[in-house]
Short mmCIF file of N, CA, C and O in Angstrom, two decimals:
data_model
loop_
_atom_site.label_atom_id
_atom_site.label_comp_id
_atom_site.label_asym_id
_atom_site.label_seq_id
_atom_site.Cartn_x
_atom_site.Cartn_y
_atom_site.Cartn_z
N MET A 788 138.77 -30.33 60.12
CA MET A 788 139.51 -30.99 61.17
C MET A 788 140.44 -30.08 61.95
O MET A 788 140.69 -30.36 63.10
N PRO A 789 140.96 -29.00 61.37
CA PRO A 789 141.87 -28.18 62.14
C PRO A 789 141.18 -27.46 63.29
O PRO A 789 141.83 -27.03 64.24
N ASP A 790 139.84 -27.29 63.28
CA ASP A 790 139.14 -26.62 64.38
C ASP A 790 138.98 -27.52 65.60
O ASP A 790 138.74 -27.03 66.69
N GLU A 791 139.09 -28.78 65.43
CA GLU A 791 138.92 -29.71 66.54
C GLU A 791 140.20 -29.76 67.37
O GLU A 791 141.30 -29.79 66.82
N PRO A 792 140.05 -29.77 68.74
CA PRO A 792 141.25 -29.82 69.58
C PRO A 792 141.89 -31.21 69.52
O PRO A 792 141.22 -32.22 69.32
N THR A 793 143.17 -31.24 69.72
CA THR A 793 143.87 -32.53 69.74
C THR A 793 143.62 -33.20 71.08
O THR A 793 143.11 -32.59 72.03
N LEU A 794 144.00 -34.43 71.15
CA LEU A 794 143.79 -35.20 72.37
C LEU A 794 144.59 -34.59 73.53
O LEU A 794 144.12 -34.54 74.67
N GLY A 795 145.76 -34.10 73.26
CA GLY A 795 146.59 -33.46 74.29
C GLY A 795 145.93 -32.20 74.83
O GLY A 795 145.96 -31.92 76.04
N GLU A 796 145.33 -31.39 73.95
CA GLU A 796 144.63 -30.18 74.39
C GLU A 796 143.42 -30.53 75.25
O GLU A 796 143.14 -29.85 76.25
N VAL A 797 142.71 -31.55 74.87
CA VAL A 797 141.53 -31.97 75.64
C VAL A 797 141.96 -32.39 77.04
O VAL A 797 141.33 -32.02 78.05
N VAL A 798 143.04 -33.16 77.13
CA VAL A 798 143.53 -33.61 78.44
C VAL A 798 143.99 -32.41 79.26
O VAL A 798 143.71 -32.31 80.46
N ARG A 799 144.70 -31.47 78.65
CA ARG A 799 145.18 -30.28 79.36
C ARG A 799 144.00 -29.45 79.87
O ARG A 799 143.97 -29.02 81.02
N ARG A 800 143.00 -29.22 79.06
CA ARG A 800 141.81 -28.46 79.49
C ARG A 800 141.06 -29.20 80.59
O ARG A 800 140.57 -28.59 81.55
N PHE A 801 140.97 -30.50 80.46
CA PHE A 801 140.30 -31.31 81.49
C PHE A 801 141.05 -31.19 82.81
O PHE A 801 140.43 -31.04 83.87
N ASP A 802 142.38 -31.25 82.78
CA ASP A 802 143.17 -31.12 84.00
C ASP A 802 143.01 -29.74 84.63
O ASP A 802 142.93 -29.60 85.85
N GLU A 803 142.95 -28.70 83.80
CA GLU A 803 142.73 -27.35 84.32
C GLU A 803 141.39 -27.24 85.02
O GLU A 803 141.29 -26.70 86.12
N ARG A 804 140.35 -27.74 84.38
CA ARG A 804 139.01 -27.70 84.98
C ARG A 804 138.97 -28.53 86.26
O ARG A 804 138.34 -28.15 87.25
N PHE A 805 139.62 -29.67 86.22
CA PHE A 805 139.65 -30.54 87.39
C PHE A 805 140.36 -29.84 88.55
O PHE A 805 139.92 -29.93 89.71
N ALA A 806 141.45 -29.13 88.26
CA ALA A 806 142.17 -28.40 89.31
C ALA A 806 141.29 -27.31 89.89
O ALA A 806 141.28 -27.08 91.11
N VAL A 807 140.54 -26.60 89.05
CA VAL A 807 139.64 -25.54 89.53
C VAL A 807 138.56 -26.13 90.43
O VAL A 807 138.26 -25.61 91.51
N VAL A 808 137.98 -27.25 90.00
CA VAL A 808 136.93 -27.90 90.80
C VAL A 808 137.52 -28.38 92.13
O VAL A 808 136.90 -28.24 93.19
N ARG A 809 138.72 -28.95 92.11
CA ARG A 809 139.36 -29.43 93.33
C ARG A 809 139.61 -28.26 94.29
O ARG A 809 139.36 -28.37 95.49
N ASP A 810 140.07 -27.12 93.78
CA ASP A 810 140.27 -25.94 94.63
C ASP A 810 138.95 -25.45 95.22
O ASP A 810 138.90 -25.08 96.40
N ASP A 811 137.91 -25.45 94.42
CA ASP A 811 136.59 -25.03 94.93
C ASP A 811 136.11 -25.96 96.04
O ASP A 811 135.57 -25.50 97.05
N ILE A 812 136.32 -27.24 95.87
CA ILE A 812 135.91 -28.21 96.90
C ILE A 812 136.72 -27.99 98.18
O ILE A 812 136.17 -28.05 99.28
N GLN A 813 138.01 -27.73 98.04
CA GLN A 813 138.83 -27.46 99.23
C GLN A 813 138.37 -26.19 99.93
O GLN A 813 138.32 -26.13 101.17
N GLN A 814 138.04 -25.16 99.19
CA GLN A 814 137.54 -23.93 99.80
C GLN A 814 136.23 -24.17 100.53
O GLN A 814 136.01 -23.65 101.63
N LEU A 815 135.35 -24.94 99.92
CA LEU A 815 134.08 -25.26 100.59
C LEU A 815 134.33 -26.04 101.87
O LEU A 815 133.67 -25.81 102.89
N GLY A 816 135.27 -26.97 101.83
CA GLY A 816 135.61 -27.73 103.03
C GLY A 816 136.13 -26.83 104.14
O GLY A 816 135.75 -26.99 105.30
N ARG A 817 136.99 -25.86 103.79
CA ARG A 817 137.49 -24.92 104.80
C ARG A 817 136.37 -24.07 105.37
O ARG A 817 136.31 -23.80 106.57
N ARG A 818 135.47 -23.65 104.52
CA ARG A 818 134.34 -22.83 105.00
C ARG A 818 133.44 -23.64 105.92
O ARG A 818 132.92 -23.13 106.91
N MET A 819 133.23 -24.90 105.58
CA MET A 819 132.39 -25.75 106.42
C MET A 819 133.05 -26.00 107.78
O MET A 819 132.38 -26.12 108.79
N ASP A 820 134.39 -26.10 107.80
CA ASP A 820 135.10 -26.30 109.06
C ASP A 820 134.97 -25.08 109.96
O ASP A 820 134.93 -25.20 111.18
N GLU A 821 134.91 -23.90 109.37
CA GLU A 821 134.81 -22.67 110.16
C GLU A 821 133.41 -22.42 110.68
O GLU A 821 133.23 -21.76 111.71
N LYS A 822 132.42 -22.92 110.02
CA LYS A 822 131.04 -22.66 110.41
C LYS A 822 130.65 -23.52 111.62
O LYS A 822 130.98 -24.68 111.70
N VAL A 823 129.94 -22.91 112.56
CA VAL A 823 129.49 -23.60 113.76
C VAL A 823 128.16 -24.29 113.46
O VAL A 823 127.26 -23.68 112.88
N ASP A 824 128.07 -25.53 113.88
CA ASP A 824 126.84 -26.27 113.68
C ASP A 824 125.70 -25.63 114.49
O ASP A 824 125.91 -25.13 115.59
N GLN A 825 124.50 -25.64 113.97
CA GLN A 825 123.35 -25.00 114.62
C GLN A 825 123.07 -25.62 115.98
O GLN A 825 122.73 -24.93 116.93
N ARG A 826 123.23 -26.95 116.09
CA ARG A 826 122.98 -27.60 117.38
C ARG A 826 123.97 -27.13 118.43
O ARG A 826 123.60 -26.88 119.58
N ILE A 827 125.24 -26.99 118.03
CA ILE A 827 126.25 -26.51 118.98
C ILE A 827 125.94 -25.07 119.37
O ILE A 827 126.05 -24.71 120.54
N TYR A 828 125.54 -24.27 118.41
CA TYR A 828 125.18 -22.88 118.70
C TYR A 828 124.02 -22.83 119.69
O TYR A 828 124.04 -22.05 120.65
N ASP A 829 123.00 -23.67 119.46
CA ASP A 829 121.85 -23.70 120.37
C ASP A 829 122.26 -24.14 121.77
O ASP A 829 121.79 -23.58 122.77
N LEU A 830 123.13 -25.15 121.86
CA LEU A 830 123.58 -25.61 123.17
C LEU A 830 124.36 -24.52 123.91
O LEU A 830 124.16 -24.31 125.10
N ARG A 831 125.22 -23.83 123.19
CA ARG A 831 125.98 -22.75 123.81
C ARG A 831 125.05 -21.62 124.26
O ARG A 831 125.24 -21.05 125.33
N HIS A 832 124.06 -21.33 123.44
CA HIS A 832 123.10 -20.27 123.79
C HIS A 832 122.32 -20.65 125.04
O HIS A 832 122.12 -19.82 125.94
N GLU A 833 121.87 -21.90 125.13
CA GLU A 833 121.13 -22.35 126.31
C GLU A 833 122.01 -22.30 127.55
O GLU A 833 121.56 -21.88 128.63
N ALA A 834 123.27 -22.73 127.41
CA ALA A 834 124.19 -22.70 128.56
C ALA A 834 124.43 -21.26 129.01
O ALA A 834 124.45 -20.97 130.21
N LEU A 835 124.61 -20.37 128.06
CA LEU A 835 124.83 -18.97 128.39
C LEU A 835 123.59 -18.36 129.06
O LEU A 835 123.70 -17.61 130.03
N SER A 836 122.42 -18.71 128.56
CA SER A 836 121.18 -18.22 129.18
C SER A 836 121.05 -18.72 130.61
O SER A 836 120.62 -17.97 131.50
N ALA A 837 121.41 -19.97 130.83
CA ALA A 837 121.35 -20.53 132.18
C ALA A 837 122.32 -19.80 133.11
O ALA A 837 121.99 -19.48 134.26
N ARG A 838 123.53 -19.52 132.60
CA ARG A 838 124.52 -18.80 133.42
C ARG A 838 124.03 -17.40 133.75
O ARG A 838 124.19 -16.93 134.88
N VAL A 839 123.44 -16.72 132.78
CA VAL A 839 122.93 -15.36 133.02
C VAL A 839 121.81 -15.41 134.06
O VAL A 839 121.75 -14.57 134.96
N GLY A 840 120.93 -16.39 133.94
CA GLY A 840 119.86 -16.54 134.92
C GLY A 840 120.40 -16.77 136.32
O GLY A 840 119.92 -16.20 137.30
N THR A 841 121.43 -17.61 136.42
CA THR A 841 122.04 -17.88 137.72
C THR A 841 122.68 -16.61 138.29
O THR A 841 122.54 -16.31 139.48
N LEU A 842 123.38 -15.88 137.44
CA LEU A 842 124.01 -14.63 137.90
C LEU A 842 122.97 -13.61 138.35
O LEU A 842 123.18 -12.89 139.34
N GLU A 843 121.86 -13.53 137.64
CA GLU A 843 120.80 -12.59 138.04
C GLU A 843 120.23 -12.99 139.40
O GLU A 843 119.97 -12.14 140.25
N THR A 844 120.03 -14.28 139.61
CA THR A 844 119.52 -14.76 140.89
C THR A 844 120.49 -14.44 142.02
O THR A 844 120.09 -13.97 143.09
N LEU A 845 121.79 -14.68 141.77
CA LEU A 845 122.79 -14.36 142.79
C LEU A 845 122.85 -12.86 143.08
O LEU A 845 123.01 -12.45 144.23
N ARG A 846 122.69 -12.05 142.04
CA ARG A 846 122.70 -10.60 142.25
C ARG A 846 121.52 -10.18 143.11
O ARG A 846 121.64 -9.33 144.00
N GLU A 847 120.35 -10.76 142.87
CA GLU A 847 119.17 -10.43 143.67
C GLU A 847 119.38 -10.84 145.12
O GLU A 847 119.00 -10.11 146.05
N LYS A 848 119.98 -12.02 145.34
CA LYS A 848 120.24 -12.47 146.70
C LYS A 848 121.23 -11.54 147.40
O LYS A 848 121.08 -11.22 148.58
N ASP A 849 122.26 -11.12 146.67
CA ASP A 849 123.23 -10.18 147.24
C ASP A 849 122.57 -8.85 147.58
O ASP A 849 122.88 -8.24 148.61
N ASN A 850 121.66 -8.41 146.73
CA ASN A 850 120.94 -7.17 146.99
C ASN A 850 120.09 -7.32 148.26
O ASN A 850 120.02 -6.40 149.08
N GLU A 851 119.45 -8.47 148.41
CA GLU A 851 118.64 -8.70 149.61
C GLU A 851 119.52 -8.73 150.85
O GLU A 851 119.14 -8.22 151.91
N LYS A 852 120.71 -9.32 150.73
CA LYS A 852 121.64 -9.34 151.87
C LYS A 852 122.06 -7.93 152.24
O LYS A 852 122.17 -7.59 153.42
N LEU A 853 122.30 -7.11 151.23
CA LEU A 853 122.71 -5.73 151.48
C LEU A 853 121.60 -4.97 152.21
O LEU A 853 121.87 -4.24 153.17
N VAL A 854 120.37 -5.16 151.77
CA VAL A 854 119.24 -4.50 152.42
C VAL A 854 119.10 -4.99 153.86
O VAL A 854 118.88 -4.21 154.79
N ALA A 855 119.26 -6.31 154.06
CA ALA A 855 119.14 -6.87 155.41
C ALA A 855 120.26 -6.34 156.31
O ALA A 855 120.02 -6.02 157.48
N THR A 856 121.46 -6.22 155.78
CA THR A 856 122.57 -5.68 156.56
C THR A 856 122.32 -4.22 156.93
O THR A 856 122.60 -3.81 158.07
N ARG A 857 121.82 -3.47 155.99
CA ARG A 857 121.51 -2.06 156.26
C ARG A 857 120.44 -1.95 157.35
O ARG A 857 120.57 -1.13 158.27
N ARG A 858 119.41 -2.78 157.28
CA ARG A 858 118.36 -2.75 158.32
C ARG A 858 118.94 -3.14 159.67
O ARG A 858 118.59 -2.56 160.70
N TRP A 859 119.81 -4.17 159.67
CA TRP A 859 120.42 -4.60 160.93
C TRP A 859 121.27 -3.46 161.51
O TRP A 859 121.23 -3.21 162.71
N LEU A 860 122.03 -2.79 160.66
CA LEU A 860 122.88 -1.70 161.12
C LEU A 860 122.04 -0.59 161.75
O LEU A 860 122.37 -0.08 162.83
N ILE A 861 120.97 -0.25 161.10
CA ILE A 861 120.09 0.81 161.64
C ILE A 861 119.43 0.34 162.92
O ILE A 861 119.40 1.06 163.93
N GLY A 862 118.90 -0.88 162.91
CA GLY A 862 118.15 -1.35 164.08
C GLY A 862 119.01 -1.73 165.26
O GLY A 862 118.63 -1.50 166.41
N ALA A 863 120.16 -2.30 165.02
CA ALA A 863 120.97 -2.82 166.13
C ALA A 863 122.06 -1.86 166.59
O ALA A 863 122.53 -1.97 167.71
N VAL A 864 122.46 -0.94 165.76
CA VAL A 864 123.58 -0.08 166.14
C VAL A 864 123.15 1.38 166.30
O VAL A 864 123.39 1.99 167.34
N ILE A 865 122.54 1.93 165.28
CA ILE A 865 122.26 3.36 165.29
C ILE A 865 121.16 3.74 166.28
O ILE A 865 121.31 4.69 167.06
N VAL A 866 120.05 3.00 166.28
CA VAL A 866 118.94 3.33 167.19
C VAL A 866 119.37 3.23 168.66
O VAL A 866 119.12 4.17 169.44
N PRO A 867 120.04 2.15 169.08
CA PRO A 867 120.49 2.13 170.49
C PRO A 867 121.52 3.22 170.81
O PRO A 867 121.51 3.79 171.91
N LEU A 868 122.39 3.52 169.84
CA LEU A 868 123.37 4.57 170.07
C LEU A 868 122.69 5.92 170.27
O LEU A 868 123.05 6.70 171.18
N VAL A 869 121.71 6.20 169.44
CA VAL A 869 120.94 7.45 169.60
C VAL A 869 120.19 7.42 170.94
O VAL A 869 120.11 8.43 171.64
N GLY A 870 119.65 6.25 171.29
CA GLY A 870 118.93 6.13 172.56
C GLY A 870 119.82 6.37 173.76
O GLY A 870 119.37 6.84 174.81
N ILE A 871 121.07 6.02 173.64
CA ILE A 871 121.99 6.24 174.76
C ILE A 871 122.55 7.67 174.74
O ILE A 871 122.64 8.32 175.78
N LEU A 872 122.93 8.15 173.58
CA LEU A 872 123.57 9.46 173.50
C LEU A 872 122.60 10.62 173.67
O LEU A 872 122.97 11.68 174.20
N LEU A 873 121.36 10.45 173.23
CA LEU A 873 120.40 11.55 173.33
C LEU A 873 120.14 11.96 174.77
O LEU A 873 120.21 13.16 175.09
N PRO A 874 119.87 11.03 175.69
CA PRO A 874 119.69 11.48 177.09
C PRO A 874 120.96 12.09 177.69
O PRO A 874 120.88 13.05 178.47
N VAL A 875 122.11 11.59 177.28
CA VAL A 875 123.37 12.13 177.82
C VAL A 875 123.53 13.58 177.32
O VAL A 875 123.89 14.48 178.09
N ILE A 876 123.25 13.82 176.06
CA ILE A 876 123.37 15.16 175.51
C ILE A 876 122.37 16.10 176.17
O ILE A 876 122.69 17.26 176.51
N ILE A 877 121.15 15.61 176.37
CA ILE A 877 120.12 16.43 177.02
C ILE A 877 120.53 16.77 178.45
O ILE A 877 120.39 17.90 178.91
N LEU A 878 121.05 15.77 179.17
CA LEU A 878 121.51 16.02 180.56
C LEU A 878 122.66 17.02 180.59
O LEU A 878 122.73 17.88 181.49
N LEU A 879 123.56 16.89 179.66
CA LEU A 879 124.71 17.80 179.67
C LEU A 879 124.29 19.23 179.32
O LEU A 879 124.83 20.19 179.86
N THR A 880 123.33 19.38 178.40
CA THR A 880 122.92 20.73 178.03
C THR A 880 122.07 21.36 179.12
O THR A 880 122.14 22.58 179.34
N ARG A 881 121.25 20.62 179.81
CA ARG A 881 120.41 21.18 180.86
C ARG A 881 121.19 21.39 182.16
O ARG A 881 120.90 22.28 182.93
N GLY A 882 122.17 20.50 182.34
CA GLY A 882 122.93 20.62 183.57
C GLY A 882 123.97 21.72 183.52
O GLY A 882 124.44 22.19 184.55
N ALA A 883 124.28 22.17 182.35
CA ALA A 883 125.33 23.17 182.25
C ALA A 883 124.84 24.53 182.44
O ALA A 883 124.13 25.25 182.70
#
């Protein structure tokens, strides 16, 4: 009989184990709160992919605008300027 624990020891050991299990459950709860749900992750990923696609499209449009502006500058400003200045330069060099 002396090897058997008393009722008080059994209750104390049970309370210790119960406290350990309660702490483990609280830790699991905290870890679950920190983890992102897969559906939310997928939704965020899809939204981010859509935003990247939109930004790429806008960048391509801006690039096309830049090319169009460059063509306009060459066609509307530089070519006529050369057309006007070239004969004037030729006249000045031959007339001098």
